[in-house]
């Protein structure tokens, strides 16, 4: 868990717990339950981009300080919309954005049971693929008309990748790592050869070689293949922490966290697991299960847009997410003054392999084209 | 479709070309008529293929290695079929990575 520039977590926890209690009081819907989690707030996540506290069957989230409250309110309405029933976990009624004393936006949700990190065999890969397919099948225009709102926010997949690279750069130039474990700063010459610095160099090479549309650059969206004809509703930050069973404990799986939800190219939601698979941290079978379920459910909802080999479409975004994940790993490892773990090493190695591809980043940034159709069962296009 | 056991919705997905329904609640599986036999058939084919590496190509059905990019990890199947993935030594848990951005 990243802890950097988080405000006083205790005060935030108290504020969020207060919000839950106020909500219960206001709606006369007490769920007292047994003592324990019902009465003592439990911090589920505490990150710069959000702090999540559970109190009984309710979860309160303080969103990132720079979160756009108007966009968040719209994203909440999307999560509460009947078209998304069975896909996104709806917020607790009335589904509005509250303000904490420090100005941060906060929202209330029912508690759901997350994926167990210690039980890989139980990971709901089929449910994940099905939920993403159903999300992507929602027509943004129809949804917008039904909500009677302006344009929906943009999904933040590429933007988050860009942010991760910025965060890595900031971590590398930060004066001192963890405040508690103060260490003497390393001499600049030694710095250039640390594993972290080498990894950062590889991330930068991958990042620099990506086409602009993968780097969330202003104006990126060149003609032809770069903009999908019909933008879909996308999660924007899919990973295993975004799935819960609700109602707890045996309810169906639902997607949570709408902070990055919006319209965009659905390939970004698949690109992160694709990047894990390509890096070797996700077993082929798990990737296969996710992809099978996704394609099956997509076909049920009006067409499987993917050829048998999804990599022509996935390749560039998966490279971007490989860079993003490795950049996050560098930032965390530097901040915590620790070596990479095996998973992080695998992502850095994937960056090295991408950087070693002669075609990567060559020319006008359009190296990674996404042809509409390809012969199935073969390899990545290298043109 | 609702699960006959716990009433949670069932989700359809395809395994080796066979459509099966799995309950999102209790994770029970429902097979249509003949689907169990179809799965058994696929399993038999798979066992026959298992000892030597399965021939690559579009015809291979049961758990072929999924397509991978040119820069995929070397142990993965884009140079052919390597069967199951016993080589993931560090694959005991998930690692925090799969649970964060």
Coordinates of C-alpha atoms in Angstrom, one line a residue:
Chain A
X1 CA 0.0 0.0 0.0
X2 CA 1.3 3.3 -0.9
X3 CA 1.4 5.7 2.0
X4 CA 3.0 8.7 0.5
X5 CA 1.4 12.1 1.1
X6 CA -1.5 10.6 2.8
X7 CA -3.0 13.0 5.3
X8 CA -3.5 12.1 8.9
X9 CA -5.1 8.7 8.5
X10 CA -6.6 8.7 12.0
X11 CA -8.4 11.9 11.4
X12 CA -9.6 10.7 8.1
X13 CA -10.8 7.4 9.5
X14 CA -12.7 9.2 12.2
X15 CA -14.3 11.5 9.6
X16 CA -15.3 8.6 7.4
X17 CA -16.7 6.6 10.4
X18 CA -18.6 9.8 11.3
X19 CA -20.1 9.9 7.9
X20 CA -21.3 6.4 8.1
X21 CA -22.9 7.0 11.5
X22 CA -24.5 10.2 10.3
X23 CA -25.9 8.4 7.4
X24 CA -27.4 5.7 9.6
X25 CA -28.9 8.2 11.9
X26 CA -30.3 10.3 9.1
X27 CA -32.0 7.4 7.4
X28 CA -33.1 5.6 10.5
X29 CA -31.7 2.4 9.1
X30 CA -29.4 1.1 11.8
X31 CA -27.6 -2.1 11.2
X32 CA -26.1 -2.6 14.7
X33 CA -24.9 -6.1 14.2
X34 CA -22.4 -7.7 16.6
X35 CA -19.7 -5.7 18.2
X36 CA -16.4 -5.6 16.3
X37 CA -16.4 -4.4 12.8
X38 CA -19.9 -3.0 13.2
X39 CA -18.7 -0.5 15.8
X40 CA -15.0 -0.1 15.2
X41 CA -13.9 1.4 11.9
X42 CA -11.6 -0.9 10.0
X43 CA -9.3 0.7 7.4
X44 CA -9.5 -1.4 4.2
X45 CA -7.2 0.8 2.1
X46 CA -5.2 3.9 2.7
X47 CA -3.6 5.3 -0.4
X48 CA -3.0 8.7 -1.8
X49 CA -5.8 8.1 -4.3
X50 CA -8.3 7.0 -1.7
X51 CA -8.9 5.9 1.8
X52 CA -11.5 3.3 2.5
X53 CA -13.0 2.5 5.9
X54 CA -15.5 -0.2 6.8
X55 CA -18.0 0.1 9.5
X56 CA -20.2 -2.9 9.8
X57 CA -22.0 -3.5 6.4
X58 CA -21.1 0.0 5.2
X59 CA -18.0 1.3 3.5
X60 CA -17.0 4.9 3.3
X61 CA -14.4 6.1 0.8
X62 CA -12.5 9.4 0.8
X63 CA -11.5 10.1 -2.7
X64 CA -8.3 11.6 -4.0
X65 CA -7.9 15.3 -2.9
X66 CA -7.7 16.3 -6.6
X67 CA -10.8 14.4 -7.5
X68 CA -13.3 16.2 -9.7
X69 CA -16.5 16.1 -7.5
X70 CA -18.8 16.8 -10.4
X71 CA -17.4 14.0 -12.5
X72 CA -17.5 11.7 -9.4
X73 CA -21.2 12.5 -8.9
X74 CA -21.9 11.6 -12.5
X75 CA -19.9 8.3 -12.1
X76 CA -21.9 7.5 -9.0
X77 CA -25.1 8.0 -11.0
X78 CA -23.8 5.6 -13.6
X79 CA -23.1 3.0 -10.9
X80 CA -26.6 3.4 -9.5
X81 CA -28.3 3.2 -13.0
X82 CA -30.4 0.2 -13.7
X83 CA -28.3 -0.5 -16.9
X84 CA -25.4 -1.3 -14.7
X85 CA -27.3 -3.4 -12.2
X86 CA -25.4 -6.7 -11.8
X87 CA -22.2 -5.2 -13.1
X88 CA -21.2 -2.3 -10.9
X89 CA -21.8 -2.2 -7.2
X90 CA -24.3 0.6 -6.7
X91 CA -23.6 3.2 -4.0
X92 CA -25.9 3.4 -0.9
X93 CA -28.8 5.6 -1.6
X94 CA -29.1 8.5 -2.3
X95 CA -25.8 8.0 -4.1
X96 CA -24.5 11.5 -3.7
X97 CA -21.1 12.8 -3.0
X98 CA -20.4 14.1 0.6
X99 CA -17.8 16.5 1.6
X100 CA -15.4 15.9 4.5
X101 CA -14.2 18.7 6.7
X102 CA -10.9 18.8 4.9
X103 CA -12.8 19.3 1.6
X104 CA -12.3 15.8 0.3
X105 CA -15.1 14.1 -1.5
X106 CA -16.5 11.0 0.2
X107 CA -19.0 8.3 -0.8
X108 CA -20.9 5.5 0.9
X109 CA -21.2 1.9 -0.3
X110 CA -22.4 -1.5 0.9
X111 CA -19.6 -3.7 2.1
X112 CA -18.6 -6.6 -0.2
X113 CA -16.2 -9.4 0.3
X114 CA -13.0 -9.0 -1.8
X115 CA -10.9 -11.6 -3.6
X116 CA -8.7 -13.6 -1.2
X117 CA -5.1 -12.9 -2.1
X118 CA -4.1 -16.2 -0.5
X119 CA -6.4 -18.3 -2.6
X120 CA -5.3 -17.9 -6.2
X121 CA -7.4 -20.9 -7.3
X122 CA -10.6 -19.2 -6.2
X123 CA -10.0 -16.0 -8.1
X124 CA -13.1 -15.3 -10.1
X125 CA -11.6 -14.9 -13.5
X126 CA -14.8 -15.9 -15.3
X127 CA -16.8 -13.4 -13.3
X128 CA -14.2 -10.7 -14.0
X129 CA -14.3 -11.4 -17.8
X130 CA -18.1 -11.5 -17.8
X131 CA -18.5 -8.3 -15.8
X132 CA -16.1 -6.4 -18.0
X133 CA -17.9 -7.6 -21.1
X134 CA -21.2 -6.5 -19.7
X135 CA -19.8 -3.2 -18.7
X136 CA -18.4 -2.7 -22.2
X137 CA -21.7 -3.6 -23.8
X138 CA -23.5 -0.7 -22.1
X139 CA -24.1 2.0 -24.7
X140 CA -22.8 5.3 -23.4
X141 CA -25.1 7.4 -25.5
X142 CA -28.2 5.6 -24.3
X143 CA -27.0 5.9 -20.8
X144 CA -26.3 9.6 -21.1
X145 CA -29.8 10.2 -22.5
X146 CA -31.3 8.2 -19.7
X147 CA -29.4 10.1 -17.1
X148 CA -30.2 13.4 -18.9
X149 CA -26.6 14.5 -18.5
X150 CA -23.9 16.0 -20.6
X151 CA -21.0 13.9 -21.9
X152 CA -19.8 11.2 -19.6
X153 CA -16.3 11.5 -18.2
X154 CA -13.5 9.9 -20.0
X155 CA -12.1 6.6 -18.7
X156 CA -8.7 7.3 -17.2
X157 CA -6.6 4.3 -18.3
X158 CA -4.0 6.1 -20.3
X159 CA -4.0 9.0 -17.9
X160 CA -3.2 6.7 -14.9
X161 CA -0.3 5.2 -16.8
X162 CA 1.1 8.7 -17.4
X163 CA 0.6 9.5 -13.7
X164 CA 2.5 6.3 -12.6
X165 CA 5.5 7.3 -14.7
X166 CA 5.4 10.8 -13.2
X167 CA 5.2 9.3 -9.8
X168 CA 8.2 7.1 -10.5
X169 CA 10.2 10.2 -11.6
X170 CA 9.2 12.0 -8.5
X171 CA 10.2 9.1 -6.2
X172 CA 13.6 8.9 -7.8
X173 CA 14.3 12.6 -7.3
X174 CA 12.8 12.8 -3.8
X175 CA 15.4 13.7 -1.2
X176 CA 14.9 11.0 1.3
X177 CA 12.7 7.8 1.3
X178 CA 10.7 6.7 4.3
X179 CA 10.7 9.1 7.2
X180 CA 11.2 6.4 9.8
X181 CA 14.0 4.5 8.2
X182 CA 16.2 7.4 7.4
X183 CA 19.2 6.3 5.5
X184 CA 22.2 8.3 4.4
X185 CA 21.6 9.3 0.8
X186 CA 23.5 7.4 -1.7
X187 CA 26.2 9.1 -3.8
X188 CA 24.9 10.2 -7.2
X189 CA 27.4 8.0 -9.0
X190 CA 26.2 4.9 -7.2
X191 CA 22.6 5.9 -7.9
X192 CA 22.9 5.3 -11.6
X193 CA 23.6 1.6 -11.1
X194 CA 21.0 0.7 -8.5
X195 CA 18.4 -1.8 -9.7
X196 CA 15.8 0.9 -9.2
X197 CA 17.6 3.3 -11.5
X198 CA 18.1 0.6 -14.1
X199 CA 14.4 -0.3 -13.9
X200 CA 13.4 3.3 -14.2
X201 CA 15.6 3.7 -17.3
X202 CA 13.9 0.7 -18.9
X203 CA 10.4 2.1 -18.0
X204 CA 11.4 5.4 -19.6
X205 CA 12.5 3.6 -22.8
X206 CA 9.2 1.7 -23.0
X207 CA 7.3 4.8 -22.3
X208 CA 9.1 6.9 -24.8
X209 CA 8.5 4.3 -27.5
X210 CA 4.7 4.1 -27.1
X211 CA 2.4 5.8 -29.5
X212 CA 0.9 9.1 -28.2
X213 CA -2.5 7.7 -27.7
X214 CA -1.2 5.3 -25.2
X215 CA 0.5 8.1 -23.2
X216 CA -2.6 10.2 -22.7
X217 CA -0.9 13.1 -24.5
X218 CA -3.0 16.1 -25.4
X219 CA -4.3 15.8 -28.9
X220 CA -3.4 12.2 -29.2
X221 CA -6.0 10.4 -31.2
X222 CA -4.7 10.4 -34.7
X223 CA -6.8 9.3 -37.6
X224 CA -7.6 5.8 -38.6
X225 CA -6.9 3.0 -36.1
X226 CA -6.3 5.2 -33.1
X227 CA -9.8 6.1 -32.1
X228 CA -12.3 3.3 -31.7
X229 CA -15.4 4.0 -33.7
X230 CA -17.8 3.7 -30.7
X231 CA -16.3 4.5 -27.3
X232 CA -17.5 2.1 -24.7
X233 CA -18.1 2.4 -21.0
X234 CA -14.9 1.3 -19.3
X235 CA -13.8 0.7 -15.8
X236 CA -10.5 2.5 -16.2
X237 CA -8.6 0.8 -13.4
X238 CA -9.3 -2.9 -13.4
X239 CA -7.4 -5.3 -11.1
X240 CA -8.3 -8.0 -8.7
X241 CA -8.9 -5.5 -5.9
X242 CA -11.9 -4.1 -7.9
X243 CA -14.1 -7.2 -7.4
X244 CA -16.3 -7.9 -4.4
X245 CA -19.1 -10.3 -3.6
X246 CA -22.1 -8.3 -2.5
X247 CA -24.2 -8.7 -0.5
X248 CA -21.5 -10.2 1.7
X249 CA -20.5 -12.9 2.0
X250 CA -22.0 -15.1 -0.8
X251 CA -23.5 -12.5 -3.2
X252 CA -22.5 -12.3 -6.8
X253 CA -19.3 -10.6 -7.9
X254 CA -19.5 -7.0 -8.7
X255 CA -17.1 -4.4 -10.0
X256 CA -16.2 -1.5 -7.6
X257 CA -14.4 1.8 -7.6
X258 CA -15.8 4.1 -10.2
X259 CA -13.1 6.8 -9.8
X260 CA -11.7 6.1 -13.3
X261 CA -14.9 5.0 -15.0
X262 CA -15.9 6.6 -18.2
X263 CA -16.0 6.3 -22.0
X264 CA -13.0 5.0 -23.9
X265 CA -11.4 2.1 -25.6
X266 CA -12.4 -1.1 -23.7
X267 CA -9.1 -2.7 -24.6
X268 CA -7.5 -0.8 -21.6
X269 CA -9.6 -2.8 -19.1
X270 CA -8.1 -6.0 -20.5
X271 CA -4.6 -4.7 -21.0
X272 CA -3.6 -4.9 -17.4
X273 CA -4.2 -8.6 -17.0
X274 CA -2.7 -9.0 -20.4
X275 CA 0.4 -7.2 -19.2
X276 CA 0.6 -9.5 -16.1
X277 CA 0.2 -12.5 -18.4
X278 CA 2.9 -11.3 -20.8
X279 CA 5.2 -10.6 -17.9
X280 CA 4.7 -14.2 -16.6
X281 CA 3.1 -13.2 -13.3
X282 CA -0.4 -14.4 -14.3
X283 CA -0.6 -18.0 -15.3
X284 CA -1.7 -18.6 -18.9
X285 CA -4.6 -20.5 -17.7
X286 CA -6.0 -17.6 -15.6
X287 CA -5.5 -15.3 -18.5
X288 CA -7.3 -17.8 -20.7
X289 CA -10.2 -18.0 -18.3
X290 CA -10.6 -14.3 -18.2
X291 CA -10.4 -13.9 -21.9
X292 CA -12.7 -16.8 -22.7
X293 CA -15.4 -15.4 -20.3
X294 CA -15.0 -11.9 -21.7
X295 CA -15.3 -13.0 -25.3
X296 CA -18.2 -15.3 -24.6
X297 CA -20.1 -12.7 -22.7
X298 CA -19.3 -10.1 -25.4
X299 CA -20.7 -12.3 -28.1
X300 CA -23.8 -12.8 -26.1
X301 CA -24.3 -9.0 -25.9
X302 CA -24.0 -8.4 -29.6
X303 CA -20.7 -9.5 -30.9
X304 CA -17.2 -10.5 -30.0
X305 CA -15.0 -7.7 -31.3
X306 CA -11.8 -9.7 -31.0
X307 CA -10.2 -12.0 -33.4
X308 CA -8.8 -15.3 -32.0
X309 CA -5.5 -13.5 -31.3
X310 CA -6.3 -10.5 -29.2
X311 CA -2.8 -9.2 -29.2
X312 CA -2.9 -7.0 -32.3
X313 CA -5.3 -4.8 -30.3
X314 CA -3.8 -5.5 -26.8
X315 CA -0.2 -5.0 -27.6
X316 CA 0.3 -1.3 -27.4
X317 CA -2.0 -0.7 -24.3
X318 CA -0.4 -3.8 -22.6
X319 CA 3.0 -2.3 -23.2
X320 CA 1.8 0.9 -21.6
X321 CA 0.4 -0.9 -18.6
X322 CA 3.6 -2.9 -18.3
X323 CA 5.4 0.4 -18.1
X324 CA 2.8 1.7 -15.6
X325 CA 3.0 -1.3 -13.3
X326 CA 6.8 -1.3 -13.4
X327 CA 6.8 2.5 -12.7
X328 CA 4.6 2.0 -9.7
X329 CA 6.9 -0.8 -8.5
X330 CA 9.9 1.5 -8.8
X331 CA 8.1 4.2 -6.9
X332 CA 7.0 1.9 -4.1
X333 CA 10.4 0.1 -3.8
X334 CA 12.3 3.4 -3.7
X335 CA 9.9 4.9 -1.2
X336 CA 10.1 1.9 1.0
X337 CA 13.8 1.5 0.5
X338 CA 13.5 -2.1 -0.4
X339 CA 14.5 -4.4 -3.3
X340 CA 12.0 -5.5 -5.9
X341 CA 9.9 -8.6 -5.2
X342 CA 9.7 -11.4 -7.7
X343 CA 6.6 -10.0 -9.4
X344 CA 8.1 -6.5 -9.7
X345 CA 11.3 -8.1 -11.2
X346 CA 9.1 -9.9 -13.7
X347 CA 7.5 -6.6 -14.8
X348 CA 10.9 -4.9 -15.1
X349 CA 12.1 -7.8 -17.2
X350 CA 9.1 -7.4 -19.5
X351 CA 10.1 -3.7 -19.9
X352 CA 13.6 -4.9 -20.9
X353 CA 12.1 -7.2 -23.5
X354 CA 9.9 -4.5 -24.9
X355 CA 12.8 -2.0 -25.0
X356 CA 14.8 -4.6 -26.9
X357 CA 12.3 -4.9 -29.7
X358 CA 13.9 -3.1 -32.6
X359 CA 10.6 -1.7 -33.8
X360 CA 9.5 -0.4 -30.4
X361 CA 9.2 3.4 -30.8
X362 CA 10.7 3.6 -34.2
X363 CA 9.4 6.1 -36.6
X364 CA 6.4 8.3 -36.2
X365 CA 4.9 6.6 -33.1
X366 CA 2.5 4.6 -35.3
X367 CA 4.6 1.5 -35.1
X368 CA 2.0 -0.3 -33.1
X369 CA -0.9 -0.4 -35.4
X370 CA -4.1 -2.1 -34.5
X371 CA -5.4 -3.9 -37.6
X372 CA -9.1 -4.6 -37.5
X373 CA -8.7 -8.2 -38.5
X374 CA -5.8 -10.6 -38.5
X375 CA -5.2 -14.2 -39.2
X376 CA -5.8 -16.0 -35.9
X377 CA -3.4 -17.9 -33.9
X378 CA -0.2 -16.2 -34.8
X379 CA 2.1 -13.6 -33.2
X380 CA 2.1 -9.9 -32.7
X381 CA 2.3 -7.8 -35.7
X382 CA 5.8 -6.4 -36.3
X383 CA 5.6 -3.9 -39.0
Chain B
X1 CA -30.9 -18.0 -15.1
X2 CA -31.0 -18.6 -11.4
X3 CA -29.1 -21.2 -9.5
X4 CA -31.4 -24.1 -8.4
X5 CA -29.5 -24.4 -5.2
X6 CA -28.9 -20.9 -3.8
X7 CA -30.9 -18.7 -6.2
X8 CA -28.0 -16.5 -7.2
X9 CA -27.7 -15.6 -10.9
X10 CA -25.8 -18.1 -13.0
X11 CA -23.2 -16.9 -15.5
X12 CA -22.6 -18.6 -18.8
X13 CA -19.2 -19.2 -20.2
X14 CA -17.5 -21.4 -22.6
X15 CA -14.9 -24.1 -21.9
X16 CA -13.4 -25.8 -24.9
X17 CA -16.4 -24.9 -26.9
X18 CA -18.8 -26.2 -24.3
X19 CA -21.2 -23.7 -22.8
X20 CA -21.6 -24.2 -19.0
X21 CA -23.4 -22.2 -16.4
X22 CA -21.7 -21.3 -13.1
X23 CA -23.5 -19.9 -10.1
X24 CA -22.0 -16.6 -9.0
X25 CA -23.1 -17.4 -5.5
X26 CA -22.2 -21.0 -4.6
X27 CA -20.0 -21.5 -7.7
X28 CA -21.9 -24.7 -8.6
X29 CA -21.9 -25.7 -12.2
X30 CA -24.8 -26.6 -14.4
X31 CA -24.3 -28.6 -17.6
X32 CA -26.8 -29.1 -20.4
X33 CA -27.6 -32.5 -21.8
X34 CA -24.5 -34.0 -23.5
X35 CA -22.1 -31.3 -22.2
X36 CA -20.5 -33.6 -19.6
X37 CA -19.8 -36.1 -22.3
X38 CA -18.4 -33.4 -24.5
X39 CA -16.1 -32.3 -21.8
X40 CA -15.0 -35.9 -21.1
X41 CA -14.3 -36.2 -24.8
X42 CA -12.1 -33.2 -24.7
X43 CA -10.3 -34.5 -21.6
X44 CA -9.6 -37.8 -23.4
X45 CA -8.2 -36.0 -26.3
X46 CA -6.1 -33.9 -24.0
X47 CA -4.7 -36.9 -22.2
X48 CA -3.7 -38.4 -25.5
X49 CA -2.0 -35.3 -26.6
X50 CA -0.3 -34.7 -23.2
X51 CA 2.9 -36.7 -23.2
X52 CA 4.5 -35.2 -26.3
X53 CA 4.1 -31.5 -26.8
X54 CA 0.8 -30.8 -28.5
X55 CA 1.1 -29.8 -32.1
X56 CA 0.7 -26.1 -32.5
X57 CA -1.9 -24.6 -34.8
X58 CA -5.4 -23.5 -35.0
X59 CA -6.8 -27.0 -34.6
X60 CA -5.5 -27.5 -31.1
X61 CA -8.5 -27.2 -28.8
X62 CA -8.1 -28.1 -25.2
X63 CA -6.0 -25.5 -23.3
X64 CA -3.7 -24.5 -25.9
X65 CA -1.2 -21.9 -24.8
X66 CA -2.9 -18.5 -25.3
X67 CA -1.4 -16.2 -27.9
X68 CA 1.3 -14.0 -26.5
X69 CA 3.0 -10.8 -27.7
X70 CA 6.5 -10.9 -29.1
X71 CA 7.8 -9.5 -25.8
X72 CA 6.0 -12.1 -23.6
X73 CA 7.9 -13.9 -20.9
X74 CA 10.0 -16.7 -22.4
X75 CA 8.3 -19.5 -20.5
X76 CA 5.1 -18.7 -22.2
X77 CA 3.8 -20.5 -25.1
X78 CA 4.4 -18.3 -28.1
X79 CA 7.1 -20.5 -29.4
X80 CA 4.9 -23.6 -29.1
X81 CA 3.0 -25.5 -26.5
X82 CA 4.4 -26.1 -23.2
X83 CA 1.5 -27.8 -21.5
X84 CA 0.7 -26.7 -18.0
X85 CA 2.5 -24.1 -16.1
X86 CA 4.5 -25.9 -13.4
X87 CA 7.3 -23.4 -13.9
X88 CA 5.7 -20.6 -12.0
X89 CA 7.8 -21.0 -9.0
X90 CA 6.7 -17.8 -7.3
X91 CA 3.1 -18.3 -8.2
X92 CA 1.9 -19.4 -4.8
X93 CA 0.0 -16.3 -3.8
X94 CA -0.9 -13.5 -6.1
X95 CA 1.4 -10.8 -4.9
X96 CA 0.2 -7.3 -4.1
X97 CA 0.6 -6.3 -7.7
X98 CA -2.5 -8.0 -8.9
X99 CA -4.5 -6.0 -6.4
X100 CA -3.4 -2.5 -7.2
X101 CA -3.1 -0.1 -10.1

